[in-house]
Coordinates of C-alpha atoms and ligand atoms in Angstrom, one line a residue:
M217 CA -69.6 9.2 27.4
S218 CA -67.7 8.4 24.3
Q219 CA -66.4 4.8 24.2
Q220 CA -65.8 4.2 20.5
T221 CA -62.4 3.6 19.0
P222 CA -61.5 5.0 15.6
L223 CA -62.3 2.7 12.7
P224 CA -59.2 0.8 11.4
G225 CA -57.7 2.8 8.5
S226 CA -59.1 6.2 9.6
I227 CA -56.4 7.9 11.6
E228 CA -57.4 10.8 13.7
T229 CA -54.6 13.4 14.1
L230 CA -54.3 15.3 17.4
D231 CA -52.1 18.0 18.9
A232 CA -51.9 16.0 22.1
L233 CA -52.9 12.6 23.2
V234 CA -53.2 12.0 26.9
I235 CA -53.0 8.4 28.3
G236 CA -55.0 8.0 31.5
A237 CA -58.1 9.7 32.9
G238 CA -57.0 10.3 36.5
F239 CA -56.3 13.6 38.1
H240 CA -53.3 14.4 35.8
G241 CA -54.8 13.3 32.5
L242 CA -58.1 15.1 33.1
Y243 CA -56.4 18.3 34.1
Q244 CA -54.3 18.1 30.9
L245 CA -57.5 17.6 28.9
Y246 CA -59.2 20.6 30.5
R247 CA -56.3 23.0 30.2
L248 CA -55.1 22.0 26.7
R249 CA -58.6 22.1 25.3
E250 CA -59.1 25.5 26.9
R251 CA -56.1 26.7 24.9
G252 CA -57.5 25.4 21.6
F253 CA -55.4 22.2 21.3
R254 CA -57.0 19.2 19.7
V255 CA -56.7 16.7 22.6
R256 CA -58.1 13.4 23.6
V257 CA -57.7 11.1 26.5
L258 CA -57.5 7.3 26.2
E259 CA -58.2 5.3 29.3
A260 CA -57.9 1.6 29.9
G261 CA -60.4 1.6 32.8
G262 CA -64.2 1.6 32.6
D263 CA -64.7 5.1 34.0
L264 CA -62.9 8.4 34.9
G265 CA -60.9 8.6 38.2
G266 CA -57.7 6.7 37.5
I267 CA -56.7 4.6 40.4
W268 CA -60.0 5.2 42.1
W269 CA -61.7 3.2 39.3
W270 CA -59.4 0.3 39.8
N271 CA -58.8 0.3 43.5
C272 CA -62.3 -0.4 44.8
Y273 CA -61.3 -3.0 47.4
P274 CA -63.0 -2.8 50.9
G275 CA -61.6 0.2 52.8
A276 CA -59.8 1.9 49.8
R277 CA -59.5 5.5 50.7
V278 CA -57.1 8.5 50.5
D279 CA -54.5 9.4 53.0
S280 CA -54.7 13.1 52.1
H281 CA -57.2 14.9 54.1
V282 CA -59.7 17.4 52.8
P283 CA -59.1 19.8 51.1
N284 CA -55.8 18.6 49.8
Y285 CA -57.0 15.9 47.6
E286 CA -59.1 17.8 45.0
Y287 CA -58.6 20.3 42.3
S288 CA -58.3 23.9 43.4
L289 CA -60.6 25.3 40.7
E290 CA -63.4 27.2 42.5
T291 CA -65.9 26.1 39.9
L292 CA -65.3 22.6 41.2
W293 CA -65.0 23.0 45.0
R294 CA -67.7 25.7 45.4
D295 CA -70.6 23.2 45.4
W296 CA -68.9 19.9 46.1
H297 CA -69.1 18.7 49.7
W298 CA -67.1 15.9 51.1
S299 CA -68.7 13.7 53.7
E300 CA -65.5 12.5 55.4
R301 CA -62.1 14.0 56.2
F302 CA -60.5 11.1 54.3
P303 CA -62.9 10.2 51.5
G304 CA -63.3 6.7 50.2
W305 CA -63.0 5.3 46.7
D306 CA -66.8 5.5 46.0
E307 CA -67.0 9.2 47.0
L308 CA -64.0 9.9 44.9
R309 CA -65.7 8.4 41.9
R310 CA -68.6 10.6 42.5
Y311 CA -66.2 13.6 42.7
F312 CA -64.8 12.7 39.3
H313 CA -68.4 12.6 37.9
H314 CA -68.9 16.0 39.4
V315 CA -65.7 17.3 37.7
D316 CA -66.9 15.8 34.5
A317 CA -70.3 17.4 34.7
K318 CA -68.7 20.8 35.4
L319 CA -65.9 20.7 32.9
D320 CA -67.6 18.6 30.2
L321 CA -64.6 16.3 29.9
S322 CA -65.9 12.9 28.8
R323 CA -66.8 13.9 25.3
D324 CA -63.0 13.8 24.7
V325 CA -62.3 10.6 26.7
R326 CA -62.4 7.1 25.3
L327 CA -62.8 4.6 28.1
N328 CA -62.0 0.9 27.9
T329 CA -59.2 1.8 25.5
R330 CA -55.7 0.6 26.4
V331 CA -52.7 2.1 24.6
T332 CA -50.5 -0.8 23.7
A333 CA -47.9 0.8 21.5
A334 CA -46.6 4.2 20.3
R335 CA -43.8 4.9 17.8
F336 CA -42.2 8.3 17.1
D337 CA -42.0 9.2 13.4
P338 CA -39.0 11.4 13.0
A339 CA -40.1 12.4 9.4
S340 CA -43.3 14.1 10.6
D341 CA -42.5 14.7 14.3
H342 CA -45.6 12.8 15.3
W343 CA -46.3 9.8 17.5
L344 CA -48.3 7.0 15.9
V345 CA -50.3 5.4 18.7
E346 CA -52.0 2.0 18.8
T347 CA -54.7 0.7 21.1
Q348 CA -55.7 -2.7 22.2
G349 CA -58.8 -2.8 20.0
G350 CA -56.8 -2.0 16.9
G351 CA -57.4 1.7 17.0
R352 CA -54.7 4.1 15.7
L353 CA -54.1 7.8 16.3
R354 CA -51.5 10.2 15.2
T355 CA -50.5 13.0 17.7
R356 CA -47.8 15.7 17.8
F357 CA -47.4 15.3 21.6
L358 CA -47.9 12.2 23.7
I359 CA -48.6 12.9 27.4
P360 CA -48.6 9.7 29.5
C361 CA -50.5 10.3 32.7
T362 CA -50.4 6.6 33.7
G363 CA -49.9 7.3 37.4
F364 CA -47.5 5.4 39.6
A365 CA -49.8 2.4 40.2
A366 CA -50.9 1.3 36.7
K367 CA -49.1 -2.0 36.9
A368 CA -50.0 -4.3 39.8
Y369 CA -47.2 -6.5 41.1
V370 CA -47.6 -10.0 42.3
P371 CA -44.5 -11.9 43.6
D372 CA -44.0 -15.3 42.0
F373 CA -45.7 -17.4 44.7
P374 CA -45.4 -21.1 43.7
G375 CA -48.9 -22.6 43.2
L376 CA -50.7 -19.3 43.0
D377 CA -52.7 -20.4 40.0
T378 CA -53.9 -23.6 41.8
F379 CA -55.9 -21.7 44.5
E380 CA -59.6 -22.6 44.1
G381 CA -61.1 -19.8 46.2
D382 CA -61.5 -16.1 45.3
C383 CA -58.1 -14.5 44.6
H384 CA -57.7 -10.8 43.7
H385 CA -55.0 -8.2 43.7
T386 CA -56.3 -5.1 45.4
A387 CA -55.9 -3.0 42.3
H388 CA -57.9 -5.5 40.2
W389 CA -60.7 -5.8 42.7
P390 CA -63.9 -6.9 41.0
Q391 CA -66.2 -3.9 40.4
A392 CA -69.1 -6.0 41.8
G393 CA -67.2 -6.6 45.1
V394 CA -66.2 -9.8 46.8
P395 CA -68.2 -11.0 49.9
L396 CA -65.9 -11.4 52.9
A397 CA -68.6 -11.9 55.7
G398 CA -68.2 -15.2 57.4
R399 CA -65.4 -16.3 55.2
R400 CA -61.7 -17.2 55.8
V401 CA -59.7 -14.3 54.3
G402 CA -55.9 -14.3 53.8
V403 CA -54.2 -11.0 53.1
I404 CA -50.6 -11.0 51.8
G405 CA -48.9 -7.7 52.3
T406 CA -49.2 -5.0 54.9
G407 CA -48.6 -1.9 52.7
A408 CA -51.3 0.8 52.4
S409 CA -53.8 -1.4 50.6
G410 CA -53.2 -4.3 52.9
V411 CA -53.8 -2.3 56.1
Q412 CA -57.0 -0.9 54.6
V413 CA -58.4 -4.3 53.6
I414 CA -57.4 -6.0 56.9
Q415 CA -59.3 -3.4 59.0
E416 CA -62.4 -3.9 56.9
A417 CA -62.2 -7.7 56.7
A418 CA -61.6 -8.0 60.4
K419 CA -65.1 -6.5 61.0
E420 CA -67.0 -9.3 59.2
A421 CA -64.8 -12.2 58.2
A422 CA -64.8 -15.5 60.1
Q423 CA -61.1 -15.5 60.1
V424 CA -58.4 -13.0 58.8
T425 CA -54.9 -14.3 58.3
V426 CA -52.4 -11.6 57.8
F427 CA -49.1 -12.5 56.1
Q428 CA -46.6 -9.8 56.9
R429 CA -43.1 -9.4 55.6
T430 CA -42.3 -5.9 56.8
P431 CA -44.2 -4.1 59.6
M432 CA -46.1 -1.1 58.4
L433 CA -45.4 1.9 60.6
A434 CA -48.9 3.1 60.3
L435 CA -50.3 6.3 61.7
P436 CA -53.7 7.1 63.2
M437 CA -55.9 8.5 60.5
R438 CA -58.4 10.3 62.8
Q439 CA -61.1 10.0 60.3
R440 CA -64.3 11.9 60.9
R441 CA -67.5 12.8 59.1
Y442 CA -68.3 16.3 58.0
T443 CA -71.6 18.0 57.9
I444 CA -72.5 20.4 55.1
T445 CA -72.4 23.3 57.5
E446 CA -68.8 22.4 58.5
Q447 CA -67.8 22.1 54.9
L448 CA -69.3 25.4 54.1
A449 CA -67.4 27.0 57.0
M450 CA -64.1 25.4 55.9
K451 CA -64.5 26.7 52.4
R452 CA -64.0 30.3 53.6
D453 CA -60.3 29.5 53.8
Y454 CA -60.0 27.4 50.7
P455 CA -58.4 29.9 48.4
E456 CA -55.7 30.5 51.0
Q457 CA -55.3 26.8 51.7
F458 CA -54.9 25.9 48.0
E459 CA -52.3 28.6 47.7
R460 CA -50.5 27.2 50.7
R461 CA -50.4 23.6 49.4
R462 CA -48.5 24.9 46.4
T463 CA -45.7 26.2 48.6
T464 CA -45.2 23.8 51.5
Q465 CA -42.6 21.1 51.2
S466 CA -45.2 18.5 52.0
S467 CA -47.7 19.9 49.4
Y468 CA -50.3 19.8 52.1
C469 CA -51.9 23.1 53.0
D470 CA -51.5 22.6 56.8
I471 CA -48.6 20.2 57.3
V472 CA -45.3 22.1 57.9
A473 CA -42.4 20.7 59.9
D474 CA -40.6 22.8 62.5
P475 CA -37.5 24.0 60.7
R476 CA -35.4 23.1 63.8
S477 CA -33.8 19.8 64.4
A478 CA -35.6 17.3 66.7
L479 CA -32.3 17.2 68.6
E480 CA -32.0 20.9 69.4
V481 CA -35.2 21.3 71.3
S482 CA -35.9 20.3 74.9
D483 CA -37.4 16.9 75.6
A484 CA -40.6 18.6 76.7
E485 CA -40.9 20.7 73.6
R486 CA -40.2 17.7 71.4
R487 CA -42.8 15.7 73.2
Q488 CA -45.4 18.4 72.8
R489 CA -44.7 18.6 69.1
F490 CA -45.0 14.8 68.7
D491 CA -48.2 14.8 70.8
D492 CA -49.8 17.5 68.7
A493 CA -49.0 15.9 65.4
W494 CA -50.2 12.5 66.7
Q495 CA -53.5 14.0 67.8
K496 CA -54.0 15.8 64.5
G497 CA -53.7 12.5 62.7
G498 CA -53.0 11.8 59.1
F499 CA -49.6 12.6 57.8
H500 CA -48.9 15.3 60.5
F501 CA -46.7 12.9 62.4
W502 CA -44.8 12.0 59.2
A503 CA -44.2 15.3 57.6
G504 CA -45.1 17.8 60.3
T505 CA -42.8 17.3 63.2
F506 CA -39.1 18.3 62.7
S507 CA -37.2 19.1 59.6
D508 CA -34.5 16.5 60.1
V509 CA -36.6 13.4 60.9
L510 CA -36.0 12.0 57.4
M511 CA -32.4 13.3 57.3
S512 CA -30.8 12.3 60.6
L513 CA -30.9 8.8 62.1
E514 CA -30.7 10.2 65.6
A515 CA -33.7 12.5 65.0
N516 CA -35.5 9.7 63.2
R517 CA -35.0 7.3 66.1
L518 CA -36.8 9.7 68.4
A519 CA -39.8 9.7 66.1
Y520 CA -39.7 5.9 65.8
D521 CA -39.6 5.4 69.6
Y522 CA -42.6 7.7 70.0
W523 CA -44.5 5.8 67.3
R524 CA -43.5 2.4 68.8
D525 CA -44.5 3.3 72.3
Q526 CA -47.9 4.7 71.2
T527 CA -48.5 1.7 69.0
R528 CA -47.4 -1.1 71.3
A529 CA -49.7 0.2 74.0
R530 CA -52.6 -0.7 71.7
I531 CA -51.6 -4.4 71.2
H532 CA -52.4 -6.8 74.0
D533 CA -50.0 -9.7 73.2
P534 CA -46.4 -8.6 73.5
S535 CA -45.2 -11.3 71.0
V536 CA -47.6 -9.8 68.4
A537 CA -46.4 -6.3 69.3
D538 CA -42.9 -7.5 68.6
I539 CA -43.9 -8.3 65.1
L540 CA -46.1 -5.3 64.4
A541 CA -44.1 -2.6 66.3
P542 CA -40.7 -4.0 67.1
M543 CA -38.5 -2.5 69.8
E544 CA -35.8 -1.8 67.1
P545 CA -36.9 0.0 63.9
P546 CA -37.1 -2.3 60.9
H547 CA -36.1 0.8 58.8
P548 CA -36.0 4.5 59.5
F549 CA -39.4 5.8 60.4
G550 CA -41.1 7.4 57.3
A551 CA -38.5 6.2 54.8
K552 CA -41.4 4.0 53.6
R553 CA -44.7 5.8 53.2
P554 CA -46.7 5.2 56.4
S555 CA -50.3 4.0 55.9
L556 CA -53.0 5.7 57.8
E557 CA -55.0 3.3 60.0
Q558 CA -58.3 3.2 61.7
G559 CA -58.1 0.6 64.4
Y560 CA -55.6 -1.5 62.5
Y561 CA -53.6 -2.5 65.6
E562 CA -56.7 -3.3 67.7
C563 CA -57.7 -5.9 65.0
F564 CA -54.9 -8.1 66.2
N565 CA -56.5 -8.2 69.6
Q566 CA -59.5 -9.9 68.1
P567 CA -59.9 -13.7 68.1
N568 CA -60.6 -13.8 64.4
V569 CA -57.4 -12.2 63.3
A570 CA -54.1 -14.0 63.1
L571 CA -50.6 -12.7 62.2
V572 CA -48.0 -14.7 60.3
D573 CA -44.5 -13.2 60.3
L574 CA -43.1 -14.2 56.9
R575 CA -39.6 -13.4 58.0
A576 CA -39.7 -16.2 60.5
D577 CA -42.3 -18.4 58.7
P578 CA -42.1 -17.8 54.9
I579 CA -44.7 -18.8 52.3
K580 CA -43.7 -22.1 50.7
T581 CA -46.6 -22.5 48.3
V582 CA -50.2 -21.5 47.6
T583 CA -52.4 -24.6 47.5
A584 CA -55.9 -25.2 46.2
T585 CA -57.3 -24.4 49.7
G586 CA -54.9 -21.9 51.2
V587 CA -51.4 -20.9 51.9
Q588 CA -48.7 -23.3 53.1
T589 CA -46.0 -21.5 55.1
A590 CA -42.9 -23.2 56.6
A591 CA -44.8 -23.9 59.8
A592 CA -48.5 -24.5 58.9
H593 CA -51.2 -24.6 56.3
H594 CA -53.7 -21.7 56.5
D595 CA -57.1 -22.6 55.1
L596 CA -58.6 -19.8 53.1
D597 CA -61.7 -19.0 51.1
V598 CA -60.4 -15.6 49.8
L599 CA -56.8 -14.7 49.1
V600 CA -56.2 -10.9 48.9
L601 CA -52.9 -10.0 47.1
A602 CA -52.0 -6.6 48.6
T603 CA -48.6 -6.9 47.1
G604 CA -48.3 -3.4 45.6
F605 CA -47.1 -2.2 42.3
D606 CA -44.3 -2.1 39.8
A607 CA -44.5 1.6 40.8
S608 CA -43.9 4.6 38.7
T609 CA -42.2 3.0 35.7
G610 CA -44.3 -0.2 35.3
G611 CA -47.2 1.5 33.6
L612 CA -45.0 3.2 31.1
T613 CA -42.8 0.3 30.1
A614 CA -45.9 -1.9 29.7
I615 CA -46.6 0.2 26.6
D616 CA -44.4 -0.6 23.6
L617 CA -43.0 2.9 23.4
R618 CA -40.5 3.3 20.6
G619 CA -38.5 6.5 20.4
R620 CA -36.7 8.4 17.6
S621 CA -34.1 5.6 17.1
G622 CA -36.7 2.8 17.2
R623 CA -35.4 1.7 20.6
S624 CA -38.1 0.7 23.1
L625 CA -38.5 2.5 26.5
K626 CA -37.8 -0.8 28.2
Q627 CA -34.4 -1.0 26.5
A628 CA -33.7 2.6 27.1
W629 CA -34.3 2.1 30.8
A630 CA -32.8 -1.3 31.1
D631 CA -29.9 0.0 33.2
G632 CA -32.1 2.4 35.2
V633 CA -34.5 5.2 34.6
K634 CA -33.2 8.2 32.7
T635 CA -35.2 11.4 32.5
H636 CA -34.8 15.2 32.3
L637 CA -36.8 16.9 35.1
G638 CA -38.8 13.6 35.6
M639 CA -40.9 14.5 32.5
A640 CA -38.9 14.0 29.4
I641 CA -36.8 11.1 28.1
P642 CA -33.8 11.4 25.7
D643 CA -34.6 9.7 22.3
F644 CA -38.3 10.0 23.0
P645 CA -39.2 13.5 21.6
N646 CA -42.5 15.2 22.2
L647 CA -43.3 12.9 25.1
L648 CA -44.0 14.6 28.4
M649 CA -45.1 12.4 31.3
L650 CA -46.7 13.6 34.4
Y651 CA -46.4 12.1 37.9
G652 CA -43.7 10.0 36.6
P653 CA -40.3 8.7 37.8
Q654 CA -37.7 11.2 39.1
S655 CA -40.3 13.9 39.7
P656 CA -42.0 14.7 43.1
T657 CA -44.9 12.3 42.3
A658 CA -45.8 10.5 45.6
F659 CA -44.0 13.2 47.6
C660 CA -46.5 15.7 46.2
N661 CA -50.2 15.0 46.7
G662 CA -51.9 13.9 43.5
P663 CA -54.1 16.9 42.5
T664 CA -51.5 19.4 43.6
C665 CA -49.0 17.8 41.3
A666 CA -51.6 17.5 38.5
E667 CA -52.0 21.3 38.6
L668 CA -48.4 22.4 39.2
Q669 CA -46.6 20.0 36.9
G670 CA -49.5 20.1 34.6
D671 CA -49.4 23.8 34.1
W672 CA -45.7 23.6 33.2
V673 CA -46.5 21.1 30.4
V674 CA -49.4 23.3 29.1
E675 CA -47.1 26.3 29.0
C676 CA -44.4 24.3 27.3
L677 CA -46.8 23.2 24.5
E678 CA -48.0 26.7 24.2
H679 CA -44.4 28.0 23.8
L680 CA -43.7 25.4 21.1
R681 CA -46.8 26.2 19.2
Q682 CA -46.1 29.9 19.3
H683 CA -42.5 29.4 18.1
G684 CA -43.3 26.9 15.4
V685 CA -41.4 24.2 17.1
T686 CA -42.5 20.7 16.2
R687 CA -39.9 18.7 18.1
L688 CA -38.8 18.9 21.7
E689 CA -36.3 16.4 23.0
A690 CA -34.4 16.1 26.3
T691 CA -30.7 15.8 25.9
G692 CA -28.7 12.8 27.3
E693 CA -26.5 15.2 29.2
A694 CA -29.4 16.9 30.9
A695 CA -30.8 13.5 31.9
D696 CA -27.4 12.5 33.3
V697 CA -27.3 15.7 35.4
W698 CA -30.9 15.1 36.6
G699 CA -30.1 11.5 37.5
R700 CA -27.1 12.5 39.5
H701 CA -29.1 15.2 41.2
I702 CA -31.7 12.6 42.3
D703 CA -29.0 10.4 43.6
E704 CA -27.3 13.2 45.6
I705 CA -30.6 14.1 47.2
E706 CA -31.2 10.5 48.2
A707 CA -27.8 10.3 49.7
R708 CA -28.6 13.3 52.0
T709 CA -31.8 11.6 53.3
L710 CA -32.6 8.3 55.0
L711 CA -34.9 7.2 52.1
G712 CA -32.4 4.8 50.7
Q713 CA -32.2 3.0 54.0
A714 CA -35.6 1.3 53.5
D715 CA -36.6 -1.2 50.9
S716 CA -39.5 0.8 49.7
W717 CA -41.4 1.2 46.5
Y718 CA -40.0 4.7 46.4
M719 CA -36.8 2.9 45.6
G720 CA -38.4 0.3 43.4
A721 CA -37.0 -2.1 45.9
N722 CA -40.1 -4.4 45.8
I723 CA -39.3 -5.3 42.2
P724 CA -36.3 -7.6 41.7
G725 CA -33.4 -5.7 40.0
K726 CA -35.1 -2.3 40.0
R727 CA -33.6 -0.6 43.1
R728 CA -32.9 3.1 42.5
Q729 CA -34.6 6.2 43.9
L730 CA -37.6 6.9 41.8
L731 CA -38.8 10.2 43.3
Y732 CA -37.7 13.7 43.8
H733 CA -37.9 14.4 47.5
P734 CA -37.2 18.1 48.4
G735 CA -40.6 19.4 47.6
V736 CA -42.7 20.6 44.6
Q737 CA -41.6 24.2 45.0
E738 CA -37.9 23.5 44.6
Y739 CA -38.7 21.1 41.7
L740 CA -40.9 23.7 39.9
A741 CA -38.2 26.3 40.3
M742 CA -35.9 24.1 38.2
C743 CA -38.6 23.4 35.7
R744 CA -39.3 27.1 35.4
D745 CA -35.7 27.9 35.1
S746 CA -35.3 25.5 32.2
A747 CA -38.3 27.2 30.5
A748 CA -36.9 30.7 31.2
R749 CA -33.7 29.7 29.5
G750 CA -35.4 28.6 26.3
Y751 CA -36.0 25.0 27.6
A752 CA -32.5 24.3 28.8
G753 CA -31.7 20.6 28.7
F754 CA -33.9 20.1 25.6
T755 CA -33.3 20.5 21.9
L756 CA -36.0 22.3 19.9
S757 CA -36.5 22.0 16.2
A758 CA -39.0 22.5 13.4
A759 CA -40.7 19.7 11.3
G760 CA -38.3 17.2 9.8
A761 CA -35.2 19.2 10.8
S762 CA -32.6 17.2 12.8
A763 CA -32.3 18.1 16.4
Ligands
FAD862 P1 -53.9 7.5 38.2 O1 -55.0 8.0 39.0 O2 -53.1 6.4 38.6 O3 -54.5 7.3 36.7 C1 -53.8 6.7 35.7 C2 -54.7 6.1 34.7 O4 -53.9 5.7 33.5 C3 -55.4 4.9 35.2 O5 -56.8 5.1 35.1 C4 -55.0 3.8 34.2 O6 -56.0 2.9 33.8 C5 -54.6 4.6 33.0 N1 -53.6 3.9 32.1 C6 -52.4 3.4 32.5 N2 -51.8 2.8 31.5 C7 -52.7 2.9 30.4 C8 -52.6 2.5 29.0 N3 -51.6 1.9 28.5 N4 -53.7 2.9 28.2 C9 -54.7 3.6 28.7 N5 -54.8 3.9 30.0 C10 -53.8 3.6 30.8 N6 -52.0 10.1 46.3 C11 -52.1 11.2 47.1 O7 -51.6 12.3 46.9 N7 -52.9 11.1 48.2 C12 -53.6 10.0 48.6 O8 -54.3 10.0 49.5 C13 -53.4 8.8 47.7 N8 -54.0 7.7 48.0 C14 -53.8 6.6 47.2 C15 -54.5 5.4 47.5 C16 -54.3 4.3 46.6 C17 -55.0 3.0 46.9 C18 -53.4 4.4 45.5 C19 -53.2 3.2 44.6 C20 -52.8 5.6 45.2 C21 -53.0 6.7 46.1 N9 -52.4 7.9 45.8 C22 -52.6 9.0 46.6 C23 -51.5 8.1 44.6 C24 -52.4 8.3 43.4 O9 -51.9 7.5 42.4 C25 -52.5 9.8 43.0 O10 -53.0 10.5 44.0 C26 -53.3 10.1 41.7 O11 -54.2 9.1 41.5 C27 -52.4 10.2 40.5 O12 -53.2 10.5 39.4 P2 -52.8 10.2 38.0 O13 -53.7 10.9 37.1 O14 -51.4 10.5 37.8 O15 -52.8 8.6 37.9

């Protein structure tokens, strides 16, 4: 695997430079190279796999069930067999090695190479890119595939740097692991990563103290192991299933909501639908019940009450149940992404698991030996920061990106994200980001988005090449229209009624809807429409000519 950076002074010139070797970046590499583009991937991490290289904390696994979370290329799925319905990080890493072996990707990937800066040169219509090690590259197109979770977020807990035990953010978990057995483990945060760590830690730690701010309305995963025979049988339907995941609103091949309102069916029919989705597990209860659960508070309340009753029945202590699954919804059900759990609620019935409700008993300070809340000191050997991400934009603004006018992306987005189609940014020509803000991103499962949005980008670059276009830039007007469209969609849903990372609400000062909700099909129709109209919303020009 190639790990060298170019020698200072020798500048390699590319057609396309991709940042990030996760699902999106690797798909770009494969497709663009297939078309004869000179393309490279720079990756900050130590191996392929994107978030699955970084997130190796105990219990880290997908919430997309097989076969949704994999590429749809037959050459890849034909002889790859998953061992579990919801694979874990280690199996996903092996999958990426399989992809690499099949598609011969890593000869064009430079690992351990962080892009620190990139500046657009209007005279040549190229980006000049710098890496942490002093490497430099020149590229016509810059394709950030930095994912939504490239920048971990840690709230400013006083005293955090004084803690003398092991302290790790879940996304920066040591590759060698951290022993939890027999130790006192504190977990701050009950988002997806928090839930996964807590379940694992509860099996072996002497004590697990869970610091919860907002209850996670988690759903049963219904994990199970697959035999090779089962996998082979499942594969008979793969082509059809991959086709379906491209067309459902959920982007899952088998999760489709009843188009009717939850309010217009009989109680018995609704109950049956809820029961079925609950038994199927995974995201079925989130995205596969009724079409208006995320649109109507009344319909949403029915889903919440079902979830609450199912969940409370699993928790022995009613005062603990009030914190984990309150009688009144803390926010509309599903307006925050639900985690999938495997025995999460039963953990709180164990004598070695304690719950601290940070709304009632906030953290005052972290000390050398633990966490001091208003009411008590909690002695800890390990402190797990499951505090999430500066999602979607954080990985992009961490790079000193300078557009045509020399203004940085951070400055350009100081008053909020501005994009056209969630892929292009005014004043930042020849930059097309994937899985970024204001596109379906976390509302489309990763590999599906990598292929669908990814193919649009490949076709776009092909079009520009064929027409001798050297500069493509989104117009400010198009970005304004897109921003208003995102806001209008949000106003029609309940999404804005939760302080979620979808809204950037976990980051002080960031709150605005970051994702495109109506589904990848509707989104792609607009992208394709722009392309069909000669890339409406963009200006196209040839080398050196002004846009
Ligand atoms: P990533 O996989 O995030 O890869 C981005 C890469 O860019 C990283 O390797 C990073 O190191 C690199 N990078 C960033 N900045 C730089 C830089 N400046 N220089 C060089 N390299 C850089 N999605 C689903 O659809 N289903 C799931 O079940 C699911 N589970 C998830 C579980 C966890 C724990 C997390 C964190 C996310 C999960 N996601 C899931 C979302 C997940 O991000 C996507 O599925 C998928 O990984 C996106 O792929 P990507 O290529 O866009 O980005």
